[in-house]
Amino acid sequence: MAGINRALISGYDRIIYENKDIQNNSKVCVFISHKSSDMDAAEAVARYLMQNNIDVYLDKKDADLQKKTKEKDAQGIVDSIEKALKCSTHILVLVSDQTKESWWVPYEVGYSKKGKKKIASALLVGYVDDFPDYLKIEETIKSPDEFKTYAQKLKRLDAPYGTLFENAGQNVSNPSELESYIRRIV
């Protein structure tokens, strides 16, 4: 099973996501905040998370947001971003040299902070060496291993007990092994 990009949800299903109380929604969704020039990296991050059964919101596939951007409809852009953030549980900020020139990334972080979203930021390879001060007070990801750990943590939030095979770290091939495993978690 794979996660989805919620920006692709449309029609009635989108209305349900946008109006759902995210606190009662157990499915993790990561809003990927980035400068548009870092879209390749954002898509790679989104793919990795979705392959790990984590939902994402990546703006490139949001038809309404793209339309509002093309029309230069500032209020429509703000509304689209806020709706996407409301139906996300986390925000992941991709930090590069380009990020400091973004007007939207700080807005998305501020709106997320106000909405009590979990905030993390990741340094993109080959770019800046450090995070802006306003991101240093949140979770920071500086290496591929730290990113994998972050993804695993998100995955555990969706399925705190994981699967028997995943948590056991081994193949459970006979009933006695399965019983032994079950007793360990009870």
PDB file of C-alpha atoms in Angstrom:
ATOM      1  CA  MET A   1       0.000   0.000   0.000  1.00  0.00           C
ATOM      2  CA  ALA A   2       1.278   3.482  -0.791  1.00  0.00           C
ATOM      3  CA  GLY A   3       0.463   6.966   0.436  1.00  0.00           C
ATOM      4  CA  ILE A   4      -1.232   9.507  -1.817  1.00  0.00           C
ATOM      5  CA  ASN A   5      -0.682  13.109  -2.815  1.00  0.00           C
ATOM      6  CA  ARG A   6      -3.778  14.767  -1.378  1.00  0.00           C
ATOM      7  CA  ALA A   7      -3.401  17.593  -3.881  1.00  0.00           C
ATOM      8  CA  LEU A   8      -4.773  15.107  -6.447  1.00  0.00           C
ATOM      9  CA  ILE A   9      -8.019  14.625  -4.524  1.00  0.00           C
ATOM     10  CA  SER A  10     -10.856  16.538  -6.121  1.00  0.00           C
ATOM     11  CA  GLY A  11     -14.586  17.026  -5.952  1.00  0.00           C
ATOM     12  CA  TYR A  12     -16.560  15.683  -3.016  1.00  0.00           C
ATOM     13  CA  ASP A  13     -13.592  13.771  -1.545  1.00  0.00           C
ATOM     14  CA  ARG A  14     -11.557  16.993  -1.409  1.00  0.00           C
ATOM     15  CA  ILE A  15     -14.353  18.795   0.423  1.00  0.00           C
ATOM     16  CA  ILE A  16     -14.408  16.002   3.014  1.00  0.00           C
ATOM     17  CA  TYR A  17     -10.631  16.290   3.585  1.00  0.00           C
ATOM     18  CA  GLU A  18     -10.749  20.079   3.770  1.00  0.00           C
ATOM     19  CA  ASN A  19     -13.566  20.087   6.327  1.00  0.00           C
ATOM     20  CA  LYS A  20     -12.358  17.167   8.428  1.00  0.00           C
ATOM     21  CA  ASP A  21     -11.129  17.871  11.937  1.00  0.00           C
ATOM     22  CA  ILE A  22      -7.492  16.845  11.484  1.00  0.00           C
ATOM     23  CA  GLN A  23      -7.103  16.162  15.219  1.00  0.00           C
ATOM     24  CA  ASN A  24      -9.492  13.229  14.838  1.00  0.00           C
ATOM     25  CA  ASN A  25      -7.849  12.010  11.639  1.00  0.00           C
ATOM     26  CA  SER A  26      -5.322   9.312  12.396  1.00  0.00           C
ATOM     27  CA  LYS A  27      -3.728   9.316   8.921  1.00  0.00           C
ATOM     28  CA  VAL A  28      -0.506  11.311   8.726  1.00  0.00           C
ATOM     29  CA  CYS A  29      -0.215  13.845   5.897  1.00  0.00           C
ATOM     30  CA  VAL A  30       2.961  15.841   5.294  1.00  0.00           C
ATOM     31  CA  PHE A  31       2.705  19.234   3.609  1.00  0.00           C
ATOM     32  CA  ILE A  32       5.934  19.672   1.634  1.00  0.00           C
ATOM     33  CA  SER A  33       6.976  23.315   1.782  1.00  0.00           C
ATOM     34  CA  HIS A  34       9.557  24.331  -0.802  1.00  0.00           C
ATOM     35  CA  LYS A  35      10.668  26.990  -3.241  1.00  0.00           C
ATOM     36  CA  SER A  36       9.311  26.220  -6.719  1.00  0.00           C
ATOM     37  CA  SER A  37      12.878  26.009  -8.075  1.00  0.00           C
ATOM     38  CA  ASP A  38      13.383  23.004  -5.752  1.00  0.00           C
ATOM     39  CA  MET A  39      10.471  21.060  -7.252  1.00  0.00           C
ATOM     40  CA  ASP A  40      12.629  18.082  -8.322  1.00  0.00           C
ATOM     41  CA  ALA A  41      13.758  17.575  -4.731  1.00  0.00           C
ATOM     42  CA  ALA A  42      10.182  18.064  -3.458  1.00  0.00           C
ATOM     43  CA  GLU A  43       8.909  15.406  -5.871  1.00  0.00           C
ATOM     44  CA  ALA A  44      11.632  12.978  -4.801  1.00  0.00           C
ATOM     45  CA  VAL A  45      10.785  13.518  -1.127  1.00  0.00           C
ATOM     46  CA  ALA A  46       7.060  13.079  -1.857  1.00  0.00           C
ATOM     47  CA  ARG A  47       7.703   9.829  -3.747  1.00  0.00           C
ATOM     48  CA  TYR A  48       9.784   8.431  -0.894  1.00  0.00           C
ATOM     49  CA  LEU A  49       7.149   9.287   1.699  1.00  0.00           C
ATOM     50  CA  MET A  50       4.305   7.895  -0.419  1.00  0.00           C
ATOM     51  CA  GLN A  51       6.263   4.672  -1.006  1.00  0.00           C
ATOM     52  CA  ASN A  52       6.344   4.406   2.783  1.00  0.00           C
ATOM     53  CA  ASN A  53       2.539   4.723   2.990  1.00  0.00           C
ATOM     54  CA  ILE A  54       2.612   8.341   4.125  1.00  0.00           C
ATOM     55  CA  ASP A  55       0.214  10.825   2.547  1.00  0.00           C
ATOM     56  CA  VAL A  56       1.660  14.108   1.317  1.00  0.00           C
ATOM     57  CA  TYR A  57       0.461  17.397  -0.043  1.00  0.00           C
ATOM     58  CA  LEU A  58       2.644  18.593  -2.912  1.00  0.00           C
ATOM     59  CA  ASP A  59       1.331  21.747  -4.558  1.00  0.00           C
ATOM     60  CA  LYS A  60       2.349  20.890  -8.126  1.00  0.00           C
ATOM     61  CA  LYS A  61      -0.664  18.588  -8.462  1.00  0.00           C
ATOM     62  CA  ASP A  62      -3.195  20.977  -6.906  1.00  0.00           C
ATOM     63  CA  ALA A  63      -5.189  22.148  -9.947  1.00  0.00           C
ATOM     64  CA  ASP A  64      -7.042  24.838  -7.988  1.00  0.00           C
ATOM     65  CA  LEU A  65      -3.813  26.317  -6.592  1.00  0.00           C
ATOM     66  CA  GLN A  66      -2.153  26.242 -10.007  1.00  0.00           C
ATOM     67  CA  LYS A  67      -5.160  28.037 -11.515  1.00  0.00           C
ATOM     68  CA  LYS A  68      -5.103  30.710  -8.784  1.00  0.00           C
ATOM     69  CA  THR A  69      -1.348  31.163  -9.281  1.00  0.00           C
ATOM     70  CA  LYS A  70      -1.748  31.579 -13.031  1.00  0.00           C
ATOM     71  CA  GLU A  71      -4.527  34.138 -12.449  1.00  0.00           C
ATOM     72  CA  LYS A  72      -2.340  35.942  -9.855  1.00  0.00           C
ATOM     73  CA  ASP A  73      -5.256  35.621  -7.416  1.00  0.00           C
ATOM     74  CA  ALA A  74      -3.486  36.324  -4.105  1.00  0.00           C
ATOM     75  CA  GLN A  75      -6.523  35.548  -1.927  1.00  0.00           C
ATOM     76  CA  GLY A  76      -7.153  32.320  -3.847  1.00  0.00           C
ATOM     77  CA  ILE A  77      -3.522  31.263  -3.390  1.00  0.00           C
ATOM     78  CA  VAL A  78      -3.677  31.953   0.362  1.00  0.00           C
ATOM     79  CA  ASP A  79      -6.986  30.064   0.657  1.00  0.00           C
ATOM     80  CA  SER A  80      -5.564  27.056  -1.214  1.00  0.00           C
ATOM     81  CA  ILE A  81      -2.436  26.937   0.941  1.00  0.00           C
ATOM     82  CA  GLU A  82      -4.419  27.271   4.157  1.00  0.00           C
ATOM     83  CA  LYS A  83      -6.846  24.510   3.144  1.00  0.00           C
ATOM     84  CA  ALA A  84      -3.933  22.208   2.341  1.00  0.00           C
ATOM     85  CA  LEU A  85      -2.244  22.970   5.653  1.00  0.00           C
ATOM     86  CA  LYS A  86      -5.479  22.429   7.576  1.00  0.00           C
ATOM     87  CA  CYS A  87      -5.799  18.884   6.233  1.00  0.00           C
ATOM     88  CA  SER A  88      -2.116  18.106   6.906  1.00  0.00           C
ATOM     89  CA  THR A  89      -0.727  16.870  10.198  1.00  0.00           C
ATOM     90  CA  HIS A  90       2.909  17.809   9.548  1.00  0.00           C
ATOM     91  CA  ILE A  91       4.925  20.244   7.468  1.00  0.00           C
ATOM     92  CA  LEU A  92       8.334  19.425   6.040  1.00  0.00           C
ATOM     93  CA  VAL A  93      10.316  22.445   4.875  1.00  0.00           C
ATOM     94  CA  LEU A  94      12.947  21.782   2.216  1.00  0.00           C
ATOM     95  CA  VAL A  95      15.766  24.256   2.781  1.00  0.00           C
ATOM     96  CA  SER A  96      18.073  25.405  -0.009  1.00  0.00           C
ATOM     97  CA  ASP A  97      19.801  28.625  -1.050  1.00  0.00           C
ATOM     98  CA  GLN A  98      16.581  29.463  -2.895  1.00  0.00           C
ATOM     99  CA  THR A  99      14.375  29.175   0.201  1.00  0.00           C
ATOM    100  CA  LYS A 100      15.539  32.506   1.617  1.00  0.00           C
ATOM    101  CA  GLU A 101      14.013  34.188  -1.444  1.00  0.00           C
ATOM    102  CA  SER A 102      10.613  32.585  -0.920  1.00  0.00           C
ATOM    103  CA  TRP A 103       7.718  34.625   0.363  1.00  0.00           C
ATOM    104  CA  TRP A 104       5.544  31.545   0.809  1.00  0.00           C
ATOM    105  CA  VAL A 105       7.750  29.205   2.862  1.00  0.00           C
ATOM    106  CA  PRO A 106       7.832  31.482   5.965  1.00  0.00           C
ATOM    107  CA  TYR A 107       4.074  32.034   5.580  1.00  0.00           C
ATOM    108  CA  GLU A 108       3.441  28.269   5.471  1.00  0.00           C
ATOM    109  CA  VAL A 109       5.651  27.700   8.526  1.00  0.00           C
ATOM    110  CA  GLY A 110       3.959  30.492  10.486  1.00  0.00           C
ATOM    111  CA  TYR A 111       0.479  29.256   9.601  1.00  0.00           C
ATOM    112  CA  SER A 112       1.518  25.714  10.559  1.00  0.00           C
ATOM    113  CA  LYS A 113       2.921  26.873  13.878  1.00  0.00           C
ATOM    114  CA  LYS A 114      -0.310  28.699  14.632  1.00  0.00           C
ATOM    115  CA  GLY A 115      -2.210  25.507  13.756  1.00  0.00           C
ATOM    116  CA  LYS A 116       0.040  23.434  16.067  1.00  0.00           C
ATOM    117  CA  LYS A 117       1.355  21.272  13.218  1.00  0.00           C
ATOM    118  CA  LYS A 118       4.517  19.236  13.686  1.00  0.00           C
ATOM    119  CA  ILE A 119       7.266  21.128  11.851  1.00  0.00           C
ATOM    120  CA  ALA A 120      10.476  19.635  10.492  1.00  0.00           C
ATOM    121  CA  SER A 121      12.968  20.943   7.970  1.00  0.00           C
ATOM    122  CA  ALA A 122      15.532  19.208   5.797  1.00  0.00           C
ATOM    123  CA  LEU A 123      18.683  20.617   4.237  1.00  0.00           C
ATOM    124  CA  LEU A 124      18.901  19.813   0.549  1.00  0.00           C
ATOM    125  CA  VAL A 125      22.173  18.259  -0.563  1.00  0.00           C
ATOM    126  CA  GLY A 126      24.642  20.656  -2.134  1.00  0.00           C
ATOM    127  CA  TYR A 127      22.910  23.757  -0.869  1.00  0.00           C
ATOM    128  CA  VAL A 128      22.977  25.780   2.342  1.00  0.00           C
ATOM    129  CA  ASP A 129      24.927  24.619   5.368  1.00  0.00           C
ATOM    130  CA  ASP A 130      22.454  25.662   8.032  1.00  0.00           C
ATOM    131  CA  PHE A 131      18.790  26.388   8.771  1.00  0.00           C
ATOM    132  CA  PRO A 132      17.209  29.814   9.219  1.00  0.00           C
ATOM    133  CA  ASP A 133      16.850  30.656  12.913  1.00  0.00           C
ATOM    134  CA  TYR A 134      13.054  30.266  12.883  1.00  0.00           C
ATOM    135  CA  LEU A 135      13.488  26.620  11.788  1.00  0.00           C
ATOM    136  CA  LYS A 136      16.295  25.752  14.222  1.00  0.00           C
ATOM    137  CA  ILE A 137      13.781  25.610  17.071  1.00  0.00           C
ATOM    138  CA  GLU A 138      11.919  22.768  15.326  1.00  0.00           C
ATOM    139  CA  GLU A 139      13.052  19.315  14.213  1.00  0.00           C
ATOM    140  CA  THR A 140      15.952  19.490  11.763  1.00  0.00           C
ATOM    141  CA  ILE A 141      17.066  16.826   9.289  1.00  0.00           C
ATOM    142  CA  LYS A 142      20.644  17.034   8.067  1.00  0.00           C
ATOM    143  CA  SER A 143      21.330  13.685   6.420  1.00  0.00           C
ATOM    144  CA  PRO A 144      19.652  10.913   4.428  1.00  0.00           C
ATOM    145  CA  ASP A 145      19.775   8.656   7.509  1.00  0.00           C
ATOM    146  CA  GLU A 146      18.009  11.294   9.604  1.00  0.00           C
ATOM    147  CA  PHE A 147      15.388  11.605   6.847  1.00  0.00           C
ATOM    148  CA  LYS A 148      14.810   7.842   6.847  1.00  0.00           C
ATOM    149  CA  THR A 149      14.398   7.977  10.630  1.00  0.00           C
ATOM    150  CA  TYR A 150      11.896  10.842  10.229  1.00  0.00           C
ATOM    151  CA  ALA A 151       9.884   8.825   7.677  1.00  0.00           C
ATOM    152  CA  GLN A 152       9.890   5.759   9.941  1.00  0.00           C
ATOM    153  CA  LYS A 153       8.643   7.895  12.837  1.00  0.00           C
ATOM    154  CA  LEU A 154       5.775   9.170  10.682  1.00  0.00           C
ATOM    155  CA  LYS A 155       4.988   5.639   9.584  1.00  0.00           C
ATOM    156  CA  ARG A 156       4.777   4.508  13.223  1.00  0.00           C
ATOM    157  CA  LEU A 157       2.313   7.326  13.942  1.00  0.00           C
ATOM    158  CA  ASP A 158      -0.044   5.789  11.362  1.00  0.00           C
ATOM    159  CA  ALA A 159       0.490   2.234  12.589  1.00  0.00           C
ATOM    160  CA  PRO A 160       1.960   2.381  16.098  1.00  0.00           C
ATOM    161  CA  TYR A 161       2.161  -1.393  16.303  1.00  0.00           C
ATOM    162  CA  GLY A 162       3.384  -1.780  12.713  1.00  0.00           C
ATOM    163  CA  THR A 163       2.957  -5.170  11.217  1.00  0.00           C
ATOM    164  CA  LEU A 164       4.033  -8.354  12.910  1.00  0.00           C
ATOM    165  CA  PHE A 165       6.774  -8.851  10.365  1.00  0.00           C
ATOM    166  CA  GLU A 166       8.027  -5.288  10.552  1.00  0.00           C
ATOM    167  CA  ASN A 167       8.226  -5.095  14.351  1.00  0.00           C
ATOM    168  CA  ALA A 168       9.612  -8.573  14.804  1.00  0.00           C
ATOM    169  CA  GLY A 169      12.481  -7.779  12.471  1.00  0.00           C
ATOM    170  CA  GLN A 170      12.293 -11.352  11.261  1.00  0.00           C
ATOM    171  CA  ASN A 171      10.019 -13.706   9.385  1.00  0.00           C
ATOM    172  CA  VAL A 172       7.448 -15.309  11.635  1.00  0.00           C
ATOM    173  CA  SER A 173       7.335 -18.794  10.210  1.00  0.00           C
ATOM    174  CA  ASN A 174       5.548 -20.876  12.821  1.00  0.00           C
ATOM    175  CA  PRO A 175       2.799 -20.390  15.430  1.00  0.00           C
ATOM    176  CA  SER A 176       5.097 -20.617  18.466  1.00  0.00           C
ATOM    177  CA  GLU A 177       7.173 -17.708  17.166  1.00  0.00           C
ATOM    178  CA  LEU A 178       3.982 -15.748  16.583  1.00  0.00           C
ATOM    179  CA  GLU A 179       2.711 -16.477  20.114  1.00  0.00           C
ATOM    180  CA  SER A 180       6.054 -15.497  21.572  1.00  0.00           C
ATOM    181  CA  TYR A 181       5.931 -12.231  19.677  1.00  0.00           C
ATOM    182  CA  ILE A 182       2.378 -11.436  20.732  1.00  0.00           C
ATOM    183  CA  ARG A 183       3.189 -12.025  24.391  1.00  0.00           C
ATOM    184  CA  ARG A 184       6.069  -9.551  24.166  1.00  0.00           C
ATOM    185  CA  ILE A 185       3.803  -6.674  23.179  1.00  0.00           C
ATOM    186  CA  VAL A 186       0.972  -7.325  25.603  1.00  0.00           C
TER     187      VAL A 186
END
